[in-house]
Each structure stands twice: as C-alpha cells, then as structure tokens.
PDB file of C-alpha atoms in Angstrom:
ATOM      1  CA  MET A 109       0.050  -0.058  -0.101  1.00 38.00           C
ATOM      2  CA  THR A 110       1.442   3.326  -1.075  1.00 43.00           C
ATOM      3  CA  GLY A 111       0.966   6.255   1.264  1.00 43.00           C
ATOM      4  CA  ARG A 112      -0.331   9.603   0.052  1.00 43.00           C
ATOM      5  CA  GLN A 113       2.401  11.669  -1.452  1.00 44.00           C
ATOM      6  CA  SER A 114       3.201  15.053   0.028  1.00 40.00           C
ATOM      7  CA  PRO A 115       2.301  17.961  -2.292  1.00 43.00           C
ATOM      8  CA  PRO A 116       5.365  19.855  -3.797  1.00 45.00           C
ATOM      9  CA  ASN A 117       6.428  22.923  -1.951  1.00 46.00           C
ATOM     10  CA  PRO A 118       4.744  25.762  -3.424  1.00 53.00           C
ATOM     11  CA  GLY A 119       6.830  28.597  -4.876  1.00 65.00           C
ATOM     12  CA  PRO A 120       6.863  31.999  -3.139  1.00 79.00           C
ATOM     13  CA  GLU A 121       3.980  34.290  -3.437  1.00 93.00           C
ATOM     14  CA  THR A 122       4.090  36.966  -6.166  1.00 97.00           C
ATOM     15  CA  CYS A 123       3.075  40.496  -6.615  1.00 98.00           C
ATOM     16  CA  ASP A 124       3.845  43.434  -8.856  1.00 98.00           C
ATOM     17  CA  VAL A 125       5.027  45.607  -5.889  1.00 98.00           C
ATOM     18  CA  ALA A 126       6.031  44.849  -2.358  1.00 98.00           C
ATOM     19  CA  ILE A 127       5.913  47.763   0.017  1.00 98.00           C
ATOM     20  CA  VAL A 128       8.137  47.484   3.006  1.00 98.00           C
ATOM     21  CA  GLY A 129       6.812  49.883   5.711  1.00 97.00           C
ATOM     22  CA  GLY A 130       3.291  50.785   6.750  1.00 96.00           C
ATOM     23  CA  GLY A 131       3.851  54.436   7.528  1.00 96.00           C
ATOM     24  CA  ALA A 132       2.757  57.437   5.489  1.00 96.00           C
ATOM     25  CA  ALA A 133       5.121  56.799   2.570  1.00 97.00           C
ATOM     26  CA  GLY A 134       4.366  53.120   2.189  1.00 98.00           C
ATOM     27  CA  LEU A 135       0.573  53.446   2.722  1.00 98.00           C
ATOM     28  CA  GLU A 136       0.440  56.273   0.068  1.00 98.00           C
ATOM     29  CA  SER A 137       2.431  54.201  -2.381  1.00 98.00           C
ATOM     30  CA  ALA A 138      -0.028  51.155  -1.869  1.00 98.00           C
ATOM     31  CA  LEU A 139      -3.002  53.549  -2.470  1.00 98.00           C
ATOM     32  CA  VAL A 140      -1.609  54.810  -5.764  1.00 98.00           C
ATOM     33  CA  LEU A 141      -0.570  51.381  -7.172  1.00 98.00           C
ATOM     34  CA  GLY A 142      -3.627  49.653  -5.981  1.00 98.00           C
ATOM     35  CA  ARG A 143      -5.843  52.074  -7.756  1.00 98.00           C
ATOM     36  CA  GLN A 144      -3.906  51.401 -10.910  1.00 98.00           C
ATOM     37  CA  GLY A 145      -4.676  47.736 -10.639  1.00 98.00           C
ATOM     38  CA  ARG A 146      -1.130  46.659  -9.581  1.00 98.00           C
ATOM     39  CA  SER A 147      -0.986  43.681  -7.175  1.00 98.00           C
ATOM     40  CA  VAL A 148       0.484  44.997  -3.920  1.00 98.00           C
ATOM     41  CA  ILE A 149       1.501  43.547  -0.768  1.00 98.00           C
ATOM     42  CA  VAL A 150       2.170  45.980   2.198  1.00 98.00           C
ATOM     43  CA  PHE A 151       4.525  44.706   4.985  1.00 97.00           C
ATOM     44  CA  ASP A 152       4.045  46.656   8.171  1.00 96.00           C
ATOM     45  CA  SER A 153       6.220  45.858  11.250  1.00 93.00           C
ATOM     46  CA  GLY A 154       3.991  48.097  13.417  1.00 90.00           C
ATOM     47  CA  ASP A 155       7.008  50.145  14.490  1.00 90.00           C
ATOM     48  CA  TYR A 156       6.321  53.862  13.749  1.00 90.00           C
ATOM     49  CA  ARG A 157       8.608  56.694  14.552  1.00 88.00           C
ATOM     50  CA  ASN A 158       5.796  59.040  15.369  1.00 88.00           C
ATOM     51  CA  ALA A 159       3.851  56.568  17.373  1.00 87.00           C
ATOM     52  CA  ARG A 160       4.072  58.845  20.449  1.00 85.00           C
ATOM     53  CA  SER A 161       2.900  61.893  18.541  1.00 87.00           C
ATOM     54  CA  THR A 162      -0.604  63.179  19.384  1.00 87.00           C
ATOM     55  CA  GLY A 163      -0.948  65.117  16.229  1.00 92.00           C
ATOM     56  CA  ALA A 164       0.554  65.341  12.630  1.00 93.00           C
ATOM     57  CA  HIS A 165       0.985  68.811  11.591  1.00 94.00           C
ATOM     58  CA  MET A 166       1.359  70.896   8.199  1.00 94.00           C
ATOM     59  CA  LEU A 167      -1.142  68.669   6.584  1.00 94.00           C
ATOM     60  CA  ILE A 168      -3.993  70.721   4.904  1.00 95.00           C
ATOM     61  CA  GLY A 169      -7.413  69.252   5.659  1.00 96.00           C
ATOM     62  CA  ILE A 170      -6.361  66.985   8.431  1.00 95.00           C
ATOM     63  CA  GLU A 171      -4.052  69.400  10.494  1.00 96.00           C
ATOM     64  CA  GLY A 172      -3.369  68.014  13.893  1.00 94.00           C
ATOM     65  CA  THR A 173      -4.843  64.418  13.367  1.00 96.00           C
ATOM     66  CA  PRO A 174      -3.070  61.883  15.417  1.00 94.00           C
ATOM     67  CA  PRO A 175      -0.722  59.735  13.145  1.00 94.00           C
ATOM     68  CA  ALA A 176      -2.454  56.630  14.350  1.00 95.00           C
ATOM     69  CA  ASP A 177      -5.765  57.893  13.070  1.00 96.00           C
ATOM     70  CA  ILE A 178      -4.175  58.602   9.746  1.00 96.00           C
ATOM     71  CA  ARG A 179      -2.677  55.314   9.361  1.00 96.00           C
ATOM     72  CA  ALA A 180      -5.996  53.542  10.458  1.00 96.00           C
ATOM     73  CA  ARG A 181      -7.933  55.534   7.827  1.00 97.00           C
ATOM     74  CA  ALA A 182      -5.520  54.722   5.217  1.00 97.00           C
ATOM     75  CA  ARG A 183      -5.662  51.090   5.959  1.00 97.00           C
ATOM     76  CA  ASP A 184      -9.395  51.135   5.764  1.00 97.00           C
ATOM     77  CA  GLU A 185      -9.077  52.846   2.185  1.00 98.00           C
ATOM     78  CA  LEU A 186      -6.623  50.095   1.223  1.00 98.00           C
ATOM     79  CA  ALA A 187      -8.890  47.390   2.439  1.00 97.00           C
ATOM     80  CA  ALA A 188     -11.467  48.601  -0.104  1.00 97.00           C
ATOM     81  CA  LEU A 189      -9.071  47.759  -2.961  1.00 98.00           C
ATOM     82  CA  ASP A 190      -8.949  44.102  -4.068  1.00 97.00           C
ATOM     83  CA  THR A 191      -5.491  44.641  -5.502  1.00 98.00           C
ATOM     84  CA  VAL A 192      -3.760  45.341  -2.154  1.00 98.00           C
ATOM     85  CA  ARG A 193      -2.961  42.779   0.571  1.00 97.00           C
ATOM     86  CA  TYR A 194      -1.757  44.006   4.018  1.00 97.00           C
ATOM     87  CA  ARG A 195       0.515  41.872   6.150  1.00 96.00           C
ATOM     88  CA  ARG A 196       1.445  42.780   9.807  1.00 95.00           C
ATOM     89  CA  THR A 197       4.904  41.294   9.545  1.00 95.00           C
ATOM     90  CA  ALA A 198       8.394  42.454   9.056  1.00 95.00           C
ATOM     91  CA  VAL A 199      10.694  41.773   6.049  1.00 96.00           C
ATOM     92  CA  THR A 200      13.893  40.132   7.260  1.00 95.00           C
ATOM     93  CA  ASP A 201      15.945  39.632   4.248  1.00 97.00           C
ATOM     94  CA  GLY A 202      15.975  40.137   0.477  1.00 97.00           C
ATOM     95  CA  ARG A 203      17.830  39.459  -2.702  1.00 97.00           C
ATOM     96  CA  ALA A 204      17.614  41.305  -5.920  1.00 97.00           C
ATOM     97  CA  ASP A 205      17.347  38.943  -8.935  1.00 96.00           C
ATOM     98  CA  ALA A 206      18.380  40.636 -12.141  1.00 95.00           C
ATOM     99  CA  GLU A 207      17.751  37.745 -14.413  1.00 95.00           C
ATOM    100  CA  ARG A 208      14.056  37.547 -13.236  1.00 96.00           C
ATOM    101  CA  ASP A 209      13.840  41.275 -12.915  1.00 97.00           C
ATOM    102  CA  GLY A 210      12.563  41.253  -9.354  1.00 97.00           C
ATOM    103  CA  VAL A 211      13.281  40.806  -5.703  1.00 98.00           C
ATOM    104  CA  GLU A 212      12.932  37.845  -3.365  1.00 98.00           C
ATOM    105  CA  LEU A 213      11.962  38.722   0.180  1.00 97.00           C
ATOM    106  CA  ALA A 214      11.766  36.709   3.270  1.00 97.00           C
ATOM    107  CA  CYS A 215       9.436  37.748   6.209  1.00 95.00           C
ATOM    108  CA  ASP A 216       9.619  36.974   9.902  1.00 92.00           C
ATOM    109  CA  ASP A 217       6.326  34.962   9.768  1.00 89.00           C
ATOM    110  CA  GLY A 218       8.077  32.439   7.466  1.00 91.00           C
ATOM    111  CA  THR A 219       6.596  33.435   4.240  1.00 91.00           C
ATOM    112  CA  ALA A 220       8.517  34.136   0.931  1.00 95.00           C
ATOM    113  CA  ILE A 221       7.658  36.758  -1.649  1.00 96.00           C
ATOM    114  CA  PHE A 222       8.640  37.472  -5.187  1.00 98.00           C
ATOM    115  CA  ALA A 223       8.025  41.009  -6.283  1.00 98.00           C
ATOM    116  CA  ARG A 224       8.591  42.487  -9.603  1.00 98.00           C
ATOM    117  CA  ARG A 225       9.545  45.831  -7.714  1.00 98.00           C
ATOM    118  CA  VAL A 226      10.026  46.850  -4.116  1.00 98.00           C
ATOM    119  CA  ILE A 227       9.295  50.157  -2.569  1.00 98.00           C
ATOM    120  CA  VAL A 228      11.142  50.623   0.897  1.00 98.00           C
ATOM    121  CA  GLY A 229       9.402  53.018   3.328  1.00 97.00           C
ATOM    122  CA  SER A 230      10.689  51.806   6.496  1.00 96.00           C
ATOM    123  CA  GLY A 231      11.610  55.096   7.782  1.00 94.00           C
ATOM    124  CA  LEU A 232      14.057  56.031  10.614  1.00 93.00           C
ATOM    125  CA  ARG A 233      14.094  55.370  14.449  1.00 92.00           C
ATOM    126  CA  ASP A 234      14.803  57.923  17.186  1.00 93.00           C
ATOM    127  CA  VAL A 235      17.357  56.638  19.684  1.00 95.00           C
ATOM    128  CA  ILE A 236      15.827  57.948  22.795  1.00 94.00           C
ATOM    129  CA  ASP A 237      17.518  55.911  25.463  1.00 94.00           C
ATOM    130  CA  GLY A 238      20.836  57.888  25.575  1.00 93.00           C
ATOM    131  CA  LEU A 239      19.572  60.633  28.193  1.00 97.00           C
ATOM    132  CA  PRO A 240      17.523  59.685  31.256  1.00 97.00           C
ATOM    133  CA  GLY A 241      14.021  60.871  30.844  1.00 97.00           C
ATOM    134  CA  LEU A 242      13.975  61.383  27.155  1.00 97.00           C
ATOM    135  CA  SER A 243      12.215  58.189  26.458  1.00 95.00           C
ATOM    136  CA  GLU A 244       9.223  59.113  28.687  1.00 95.00           C
ATOM    137  CA  SER A 245       9.183  62.790  27.440  1.00 96.00           C
ATOM    138  CA  HIS A 246       9.652  62.306  23.736  1.00 95.00           C
ATOM    139  CA  GLY A 247       6.496  63.364  21.896  1.00 92.00           C
ATOM    140  CA  ARG A 248       4.903  64.618  25.060  1.00 93.00           C
ATOM    141  CA  TYR A 249       6.803  67.567  26.335  1.00 96.00           C
ATOM    142  CA  SER A 250      10.136  67.120  24.613  1.00 97.00           C
ATOM    143  CA  PHE A 251      10.148  67.610  20.797  1.00 96.00           C
ATOM    144  CA  HIS A 252      12.582  67.330  18.081  1.00 95.00           C
ATOM    145  CA  CYS A 253      11.074  69.491  15.317  1.00 95.00           C
ATOM    146  CA  PRO A 254      10.255  73.168  15.298  1.00 96.00           C
ATOM    147  CA  TYR A 255       8.253  72.780  12.159  1.00 95.00           C
ATOM    148  CA  CYS A 256       6.114  70.042  13.631  1.00 94.00           C
ATOM    149  CA  HIS A 257       5.787  71.300  17.151  1.00 95.00           C
ATOM    150  CA  GLY A 258       6.923  74.933  17.182  1.00 96.00           C
ATOM    151  CA  HIS A 259       3.669  76.417  16.655  1.00 97.00           C
ATOM    152  CA  GLU A 260       2.265  74.829  19.915  1.00 95.00           C
ATOM    153  CA  ALA A 261       5.318  76.253  21.790  1.00 97.00           C
ATOM    154  CA  ARG A 262       4.948  79.836  20.885  1.00 98.00           C
ATOM    155  CA  GLY A 263       5.877  82.205  23.563  1.00 98.00           C
ATOM    156  CA  LYS A 264       6.706  79.380  26.026  1.00 98.00           C
ATOM    157  CA  ASP A 265       9.855  79.150  28.144  1.00 98.00           C
ATOM    158  CA  ILE A 266      11.999  76.608  26.114  1.00 98.00           C
ATOM    159  CA  VAL A 267      15.171  74.776  27.003  1.00 98.00           C
ATOM    160  CA  VAL A 268      16.915  73.314  23.986  1.00 98.00           C
ATOM    161  CA  VAL A 269      19.080  70.255  25.145  1.00 98.00           C
ATOM    162  CA  SER A 270      22.041  68.959  23.447  1.00 97.00           C
ATOM    163  CA  VAL A 271      21.598  65.069  23.309  1.00 97.00           C
ATOM    164  CA  PRO A 272      24.424  62.571  23.270  1.00 96.00           C
ATOM    165  CA  GLY A 273      24.955  61.187  19.702  1.00 95.00           C
ATOM    166  CA  THR A 274      23.670  64.311  17.970  1.00 96.00           C
ATOM    167  CA  PRO A 275      26.226  67.049  16.925  1.00 96.00           C
ATOM    168  CA  PRO A 276      25.804  69.817  19.355  1.00 97.00           C
ATOM    169  CA  MET A 277      25.871  72.350  16.523  1.00 96.00           C
ATOM    170  CA  LYS A 278      22.281  71.065  15.683  1.00 96.00           C
ATOM    171  CA  ALA A 279      21.195  72.062  19.123  1.00 97.00           C
ATOM    172  CA  ALA A 280      22.754  75.480  18.817  1.00 98.00           C
ATOM    173  CA  TYR A 281      21.070  76.081  15.352  1.00 98.00           C
ATOM    174  CA  GLN A 282      17.693  74.742  16.732  1.00 98.00           C
ATOM    175  CA  ALA A 283      17.975  77.240  19.590  1.00 98.00           C
ATOM    176  CA  LEU A 284      18.697  80.123  17.348  1.00 98.00           C
ATOM    177  CA  TYR A 285      15.749  79.168  14.955  1.00 98.00           C
ATOM    178  CA  LEU A 286      13.347  78.806  18.050  1.00 98.00           C
ATOM    179  CA  ARG A 287      14.333  82.345  19.255  1.00 98.00           C
ATOM    180  CA  ASP A 288      13.906  83.802  15.883  1.00 98.00           C
ATOM    181  CA  ARG A 289      10.541  82.181  15.017  1.00 97.00           C
ATOM    182  CA  ILE A 290       8.797  80.811  18.081  1.00 98.00           C
ATOM    183  CA  SER A 291       9.611  82.380  21.477  1.00 98.00           C
ATOM    184  CA  ASP A 292      11.815  85.107  23.026  1.00 97.00           C
ATOM    185  CA  ARG A 293      12.538  82.799  26.080  1.00 98.00           C
ATOM    186  CA  VAL A 294      15.024  80.263  24.726  1.00 98.00           C
ATOM    187  CA  ARG A 295      17.869  78.775  26.639  1.00 98.00           C
ATOM    188  CA  LEU A 296      20.463  76.330  25.329  1.00 98.00           C
ATOM    189  CA  LEU A 297      21.850  73.545  27.454  1.00 98.00           C
ATOM    190  CA  ALA A 298      25.259  72.411  25.880  1.00 97.00           C
ATOM    191  CA  GLU A 299      28.903  72.372  26.607  1.00 97.00           C
ATOM    192  CA  ARG A 300      30.524  75.633  25.483  1.00 97.00           C
ATOM    193  CA  SER A 301      33.579  73.720  24.201  1.00 96.00           C
ATOM    194  CA  SER A 302      31.351  71.806  21.802  1.00 96.00           C
ATOM    195  CA  ILE A 303      29.894  74.739  20.035  1.00 96.00           C
ATOM    196  CA  PRO A 304      31.781  76.420  17.201  1.00 94.00           C
ATOM    197  CA  GLU A 305      33.011  79.964  17.878  1.00 95.00           C
ATOM    198  CA  VAL A 306      30.778  81.444  15.237  1.00 94.00           C
ATOM    199  CA  LEU A 307      27.662  80.050  16.880  1.00 95.00           C
ATOM    200  CA  LEU A 308      28.795  81.129  20.286  1.00 96.00           C
ATOM    201  CA  ALA A 309      28.969  84.784  19.251  1.00 95.00           C
ATOM    202  CA  ALA A 310      25.451  84.483  17.487  1.00 97.00           C
ATOM    203  CA  LEU A 311      23.722  83.085  20.642  1.00 97.00           C
ATOM    204  CA  PRO A 312      23.820  86.228  22.825  1.00 97.00           C
ATOM    205  CA  GLU A 313      23.331  88.547  19.840  1.00 96.00           C
ATOM    206  CA  THR A 314      20.139  86.851  19.178  1.00 97.00           C
ATOM    207  CA  GLY A 315      18.991  86.605  22.788  1.00 97.00           C
ATOM    208  CA  VAL A 316      19.700  82.843  23.439  1.00 98.00           C
ATOM    209  CA  GLU A 317      21.105  82.120  26.867  1.00 97.00           C
ATOM    210  CA  LEU A 318      23.826  79.429  26.831  1.00 98.00           C
ATOM    211  CA  ILE A 319      23.997  77.247  29.876  1.00 97.00           C
ATOM    212  CA  ASP A 320      27.445  75.581  29.794  1.00 97.00           C
ATOM    213  CA  GLY A 321      26.989  72.017  30.774  1.00 97.00           C
ATOM    214  CA  ALA A 322      25.619  68.590  29.655  1.00 97.00           C
ATOM    215  CA  ALA A 323      22.080  67.455  30.384  1.00 97.00           C
ATOM    216  CA  THR A 324      21.601  64.588  32.759  1.00 97.00           C
ATOM    217  CA  GLY A 325      17.841  64.116  32.836  1.00 97.00           C
ATOM    218  CA  ILE A 326      14.427  65.400  31.882  1.00 98.00           C
ATOM    219  CA  SER A 327      11.284  64.945  33.816  1.00 98.00           C
ATOM    220  CA  GLY A 328       7.973  66.464  34.544  1.00 97.00           C
ATOM    221  CA  GLU A 329       4.757  66.872  32.690  1.00 96.00           C
ATOM    222  CA  PRO A 330       3.605  68.930  29.672  1.00 95.00           C
ATOM    223  CA  GLY A 331       3.921  72.708  30.753  1.00 96.00           C
ATOM    224  CA  THR A 332       5.971  71.805  33.890  1.00 97.00           C
ATOM    225  CA  VAL A 333       9.266  70.368  32.931  1.00 98.00           C
ATOM    226  CA  GLU A 334      12.621  69.986  34.824  1.00 98.00           C
ATOM    227  CA  VAL A 335      15.923  69.426  33.204  1.00 98.00           C
ATOM    228  CA  THR A 336      19.002  68.628  35.282  1.00 97.00           C
ATOM    229  CA  SER A 337      22.608  69.026  34.119  1.00 96.00           C
ATOM    230  CA  THR A 338      26.288  68.639  35.263  1.00 94.00           C
ATOM    231  CA  SER A 339      26.774  72.356  35.809  1.00 91.00           C
ATOM    232  CA  THR A 340      23.782  74.005  37.443  1.00 86.00           C
ATOM    233  CA  GLY A 341      20.710  73.364  39.545  1.00 89.00           C
ATOM    234  CA  PRO A 342      17.545  72.018  37.892  1.00 95.00           C
ATOM    235  CA  LEU A 343      16.304  74.201  35.087  1.00 97.00           C
ATOM    236  CA  GLN A 344      12.501  74.723  35.113  1.00 97.00           C
ATOM    237  CA  CYS A 345      10.768  75.414  31.740  1.00 98.00           C
ATOM    238  CA  GLU A 346       7.536  74.668  29.759  1.00 98.00           C
ATOM    239  CA  VAL A 347       8.801  72.589  26.973  1.00 98.00           C
ATOM    240  CA  VAL A 348      12.033  71.044  25.844  1.00 98.00           C
ATOM    241  CA  PHE A 349      13.471  70.628  22.372  1.00 98.00           C
ATOM    242  CA  ALA A 350      15.897  67.765  21.959  1.00 98.00           C
ATOM    243  CA  VAL A 351      17.192  66.211  18.746  1.00 96.00           C
ATOM    244  CA  PRO A 352      18.011  62.441  19.388  1.00 96.00           C
ATOM    245  CA  PRO A 353      20.219  60.532  17.073  1.00 95.00           C
ATOM    246  CA  THR A 354      18.501  58.229  14.510  1.00 93.00           C
ATOM    247  CA  VAL A 355      19.085  54.893  13.096  1.00 92.00           C
ATOM    248  CA  ALA A 356      17.581  53.092  10.057  1.00 92.00           C
ATOM    249  CA  GLY A 357      14.237  51.521  10.660  1.00 93.00           C
ATOM    250  CA  GLY A 358      15.346  48.455   8.787  1.00 93.00           C
ATOM    251  CA  ASP A 359      18.357  47.045   7.046  1.00 95.00           C
ATOM    252  CA  LEU A 360      16.782  45.932   3.809  1.00 96.00           C
ATOM    253  CA  GLY A 361      18.418  48.442   1.695  1.00 96.00           C
ATOM    254  CA  GLU A 362      21.853  47.162   2.800  1.00 96.00           C
ATOM    255  CA  ARG A 363      20.757  43.525   2.309  1.00 96.00           C
ATOM    256  CA  LEU A 364      19.638  44.260  -1.206  1.00 97.00           C
ATOM    257  CA  GLY A 365      23.067  46.032  -1.965  1.00 96.00           C
ATOM    258  CA  ALA A 366      21.620  49.437  -2.522  1.00 97.00           C
ATOM    259  CA  GLU A 367      23.979  52.430  -2.151  1.00 97.00           C
ATOM    260  CA  MET A 368      23.621  53.928   1.354  1.00 96.00           C
ATOM    261  CA  ASN A 369      24.102  57.188   3.076  1.00 94.00           C
ATOM    262  CA  GLY A 370      24.166  56.417   6.772  1.00 89.00           C
ATOM    263  CA  GLY A 371      21.035  54.624   7.446  1.00 90.00           C
ATOM    264  CA  CYS A 372      19.177  55.956   4.381  1.00 96.00           C
ATOM    265  CA  ILE A 373      18.903  54.536   0.925  1.00 97.00           C
ATOM    266  CA  VAL A 374      20.262  56.867  -1.814  1.00 97.00           C
ATOM    267  CA  VAL A 375      17.893  57.407  -4.589  1.00 98.00           C
ATOM    268  CA  ASP A 376      17.514  59.411  -7.750  1.00 97.00           C
ATOM    269  CA  ASP A 377      14.924  62.006  -8.716  1.00 96.00           C
ATOM    270  CA  HIS A 378      12.392  59.252  -9.351  1.00 97.00           C
ATOM    271  CA  GLY A 379      13.132  57.629  -5.964  1.00 98.00           C
ATOM    272  CA  ARG A 380      15.017  54.556  -7.563  1.00 98.00           C
ATOM    273  CA  SER A 381      17.960  53.191  -5.687  1.00 98.00           C
ATOM    274  CA  SER A 382      21.298  51.835  -7.100  1.00 98.00           C
ATOM    275  CA  VAL A 383      19.491  48.480  -7.513  1.00 98.00           C
ATOM    276  CA  PRO A 384      17.112  49.004 -10.473  1.00 97.00           C
ATOM    277  CA  GLN A 385      14.177  47.092  -9.023  1.00 98.00           C
ATOM    278  CA  VAL A 386      14.264  48.792  -5.723  1.00 98.00           C
ATOM    279  CA  PHE A 387      12.717  52.198  -4.771  1.00 98.00           C
ATOM    280  CA  ALA A 388      12.631  54.063  -1.549  1.00 98.00           C
ATOM    281  CA  ALA A 389      10.445  56.890  -0.026  1.00 98.00           C
ATOM    282  CA  GLY A 390       9.898  58.926   3.083  1.00 96.00           C
ATOM    283  CA  ASP A 391      12.455  59.038   5.956  1.00 95.00           C
ATOM    284  CA  CYS A 392      14.698  56.172   4.828  1.00 96.00           C
ATOM    285  CA  ALA A 393      15.263  57.790   1.422  1.00 97.00           C
ATOM    286  CA  VAL A 394      17.816  60.601   0.621  1.00 97.00           C
ATOM    287  CA  ARG A 395      18.502  62.092  -2.795  1.00 95.00           C
ATOM    288  CA  ARG A 396      22.042  61.677  -4.101  1.00 93.00           C
ATOM    289  CA  GLY A 397      24.045  64.702  -3.103  1.00 91.00           C
ATOM    290  CA  GLU A 398      21.780  65.744  -0.068  1.00 92.00           C
ATOM    291  CA  PRO A 399      23.152  65.215   3.390  1.00 90.00           C
ATOM    292  CA  GLU A 400      19.956  63.945   4.928  1.00 89.00           C
ATOM    293  CA  PRO A 401      16.237  63.558   4.166  1.00 91.00           C
ATOM    294  CA  LEU A 402      13.375  65.868   5.168  1.00 86.00           C
ATOM    295  CA  THR A 403      11.212  63.951   7.696  1.00 90.00           C
ATOM    296  CA  PHE A 404       7.828  65.413   7.488  1.00 93.00           C
ATOM    297  CA  VAL A 405       4.620  63.415   7.116  1.00 95.00           C
ATOM    298  CA  ALA A 406       3.511  65.485   4.105  1.00 95.00           C
ATOM    299  CA  GLN A 407       6.954  64.949   2.687  1.00 95.00           C
ATOM    300  CA  ALA A 408       6.602  61.157   3.073  1.00 96.00           C
ATOM    301  CA  ILE A 409       3.097  61.085   1.490  1.00 97.00           C
ATOM    302  CA  GLY A 410       4.362  63.074  -1.541  1.00 97.00           C
ATOM    303  CA  GLU A 411       7.494  60.932  -1.888  1.00 97.00           C
ATOM    304  CA  GLY A 412       5.209  57.753  -1.594  1.00 98.00           C
ATOM    305  CA  GLN A 413       2.977  59.039  -4.365  1.00 98.00           C
ATOM    306  CA  LYS A 414       5.777  60.068  -6.668  1.00 98.00           C
ATOM    307  CA  VAL A 415       7.879  56.855  -6.228  1.00 98.00           C
ATOM    308  CA  ALA A 416       4.578  54.694  -6.716  1.00 98.00           C
ATOM    309  CA  VAL A 417       4.008  56.577 -10.086  1.00 98.00           C
ATOM    310  CA  TRP A 418       7.522  55.929 -11.206  1.00 98.00           C
ATOM    311  CA  ALA A 419       7.575  52.246 -10.101  1.00 98.00           C
ATOM    312  CA  ASP A 420       4.245  51.751 -11.972  1.00 98.00           C
ATOM    313  CA  GLN A 421       5.789  53.413 -15.117  1.00 97.00           C
ATOM    314  CA  ASP A 422       8.744  51.254 -14.758  1.00 97.00           C
ATOM    315  CA  LEU A 423       6.604  48.149 -14.941  1.00 97.00           C
ATOM    316  CA  PHE A 424       4.564  49.488 -17.792  1.00 97.00           C
ATOM    317  CA  MET A 425       7.731  50.332 -19.834  1.00 95.00           C
ATOM    318  CA  SER A 426       9.275  46.840 -19.034  1.00 93.00           C
ATOM    319  CA  ASP A 427       6.566  45.210 -21.271  1.00 92.00           C
ATOM    320  CA  PRO A 428       8.316  44.386 -24.435  1.00 90.00           C
ATOM    321  CA  ARG A 429       5.375  45.258 -26.596  1.00 95.00           C
ATOM    322  CA  ILE A 430       5.517  48.943 -25.179  1.00 93.00           C
ATOM    323  CA  PRO A 431       7.953  51.077 -27.299  1.00 93.00           C
ATOM    324  CA  VAL A 432      10.539  53.047 -25.355  1.00 86.00           C
ATOM    325  CA  PRO A 433       9.815  56.798 -25.792  1.00 85.00           C
ATOM    326  CA  THR A 434      12.365  58.765 -27.846  1.00 81.00           C
ATOM    327  CA  ALA A 435      13.080  62.464 -27.515  1.00 67.00           C
ATOM    328  CA  GLN A 436      11.325  64.734 -29.874  1.00 63.00           C
TER     329      GLN A 436
END
C-alpha cells in the first residue's frame, strides 16, 4: 500500500510591488498602485517613528490629526481595494534577482515573496535611550522639530538640550531658530567647548542664553518640565526641544546591496535606488548629493506618491510590447 505523497512545496507568493513599511510613505504608495490595478503587498512591522505623537502637523485638511488615526484611515481605504494585501509582519531579508527582474523577500512569519518591484518605506528610528527621561518625555513635552511642534510652543519658556549622539551644533542652530521664530525665552543647555565659535557669538546677539553643561535628565509633565545638568541646579521650563540621534528603521536596503548614506537609501529624482528593482520613499530615502532627508509626514506622503507613479511606469515600460519613448 502506497501512502499519500506530500504535495510539492509551493513557490513564493508573487506580486507586482512589495511595499516594506506601513507608515505614510508606504501606505500612500499602496493607494496609488492599488488604484492602478497593480497587485500590491504591504508589509507593516507596526514600529512607527511618530507613534508617540498626538498630532501630525502641516497637513491641509487633516491638520493636527493623530498619526495613528491617519494610518487607520489609510488602511481602511486600502482594504476597499482588492488589489492590495496587508500583512502585519516584518521583512527580514531580500535578494535582488536581475535575471528575473525582481526581488525575493523573506518575512519573519516564515513566508517568502517574489515582487517585480520593491518600495522601501521603513523610515528612521529615534534613539531615545541615551539621556535619562528622554524616552518618557519624547513626543509629550520634549520635541525634536520646530516645524512640527514649534507652533504649539509659541511664547513658551523653552530649553533646548544637546543630546548625546547628535552634533551639538544642531542644538545650537535649533535654539537660534526657535528664538527667531517661536519664542523670546530660549535657553540652550550644551557644553560651550562643543559649540563652534561663530555660533557662540551668535547666541547672545540673538537673545539665546547658553548654559554651559551637559544634560543629565528630563522629567515632569507637559507645561511643567525640569532639566538637570552637570553644571547648574535644575532648570525649570515649559517645553524642551531635543534632537535624538536616528538609526535606520530597517536594514533591507543594505541587504539588497543598495547604495547607502548612513541609514538612508540613496535614490535618484524618481526614488529609484542603485538596485534597479528597488525604490525608496520617506525618511529612509535621501536624494543623491543631499546630506539627509526631510522627515515630515507630508513629505513622506508626497514621496510615496511620486515613487509609486515611477515604479508603475517602470513596470509599464518593461513590457516588451511597449515602445520606449524617444526624445522629440
């Protein structure tokens, strides 16, 4: 008697475009491509840089909406498209296959995917464990961006803190900007020896008080904040601005062999990386020649839309029946 034979192992699941990252850039890319009838799989690890934020700003029509609400609405919109599949799992590895003109991806749930194109939108991650209290205060009463949170800090007593791992010059420039645009009560807590002379001269000229020392902790509640340092007693203020260092939200770009700039994938004007089948958008993408990306929600949405259009056009033009356009 012959036993039942096991079925052959199925090949990897396939799609036109795999989108790695379920933030603003990735969800926008999925919306664009799904509406064009492309088969799309979105891989969302659930790790969002702005998870602590109570409101996303500079977004016409939805100003101040919590990022979590924006993501939830976007996922509902994608659920209405039968071309888009959504997976709450992380992509752990990948390999570009030039011969098949696509990318093989492996996920932490054990599944494998073959995608004709990949859009990486895995973002950046703030490192907020290098200063005691920063993890608890980040996004609540300590903020990193004057554009995103400066309006809410207008006229308030602000202390700008130099965070370990971030060049102190960034804190100095941020203090100067906040004094110019947001409030006339701005203090900078940083070691004097770490600030370039030209900035040291500019601080008192613009009304920024420099407190020579290193921050040792942040505590309090919104509106009532205390900053401790190595050089003075506790500093009382209403809000803190502190720019933590960042790292890549994922290492897929490196695994695929893409050109990198720090933790960011280097892209051209169309969002394509040095690996032809791989595009990137949002915080994890930086245009060649630029030192770092802009990291706004609106920017990520715009880049997600642009990259999706070019990825779709790339697939369209890869059809051998479609003639390549020539310059007129």
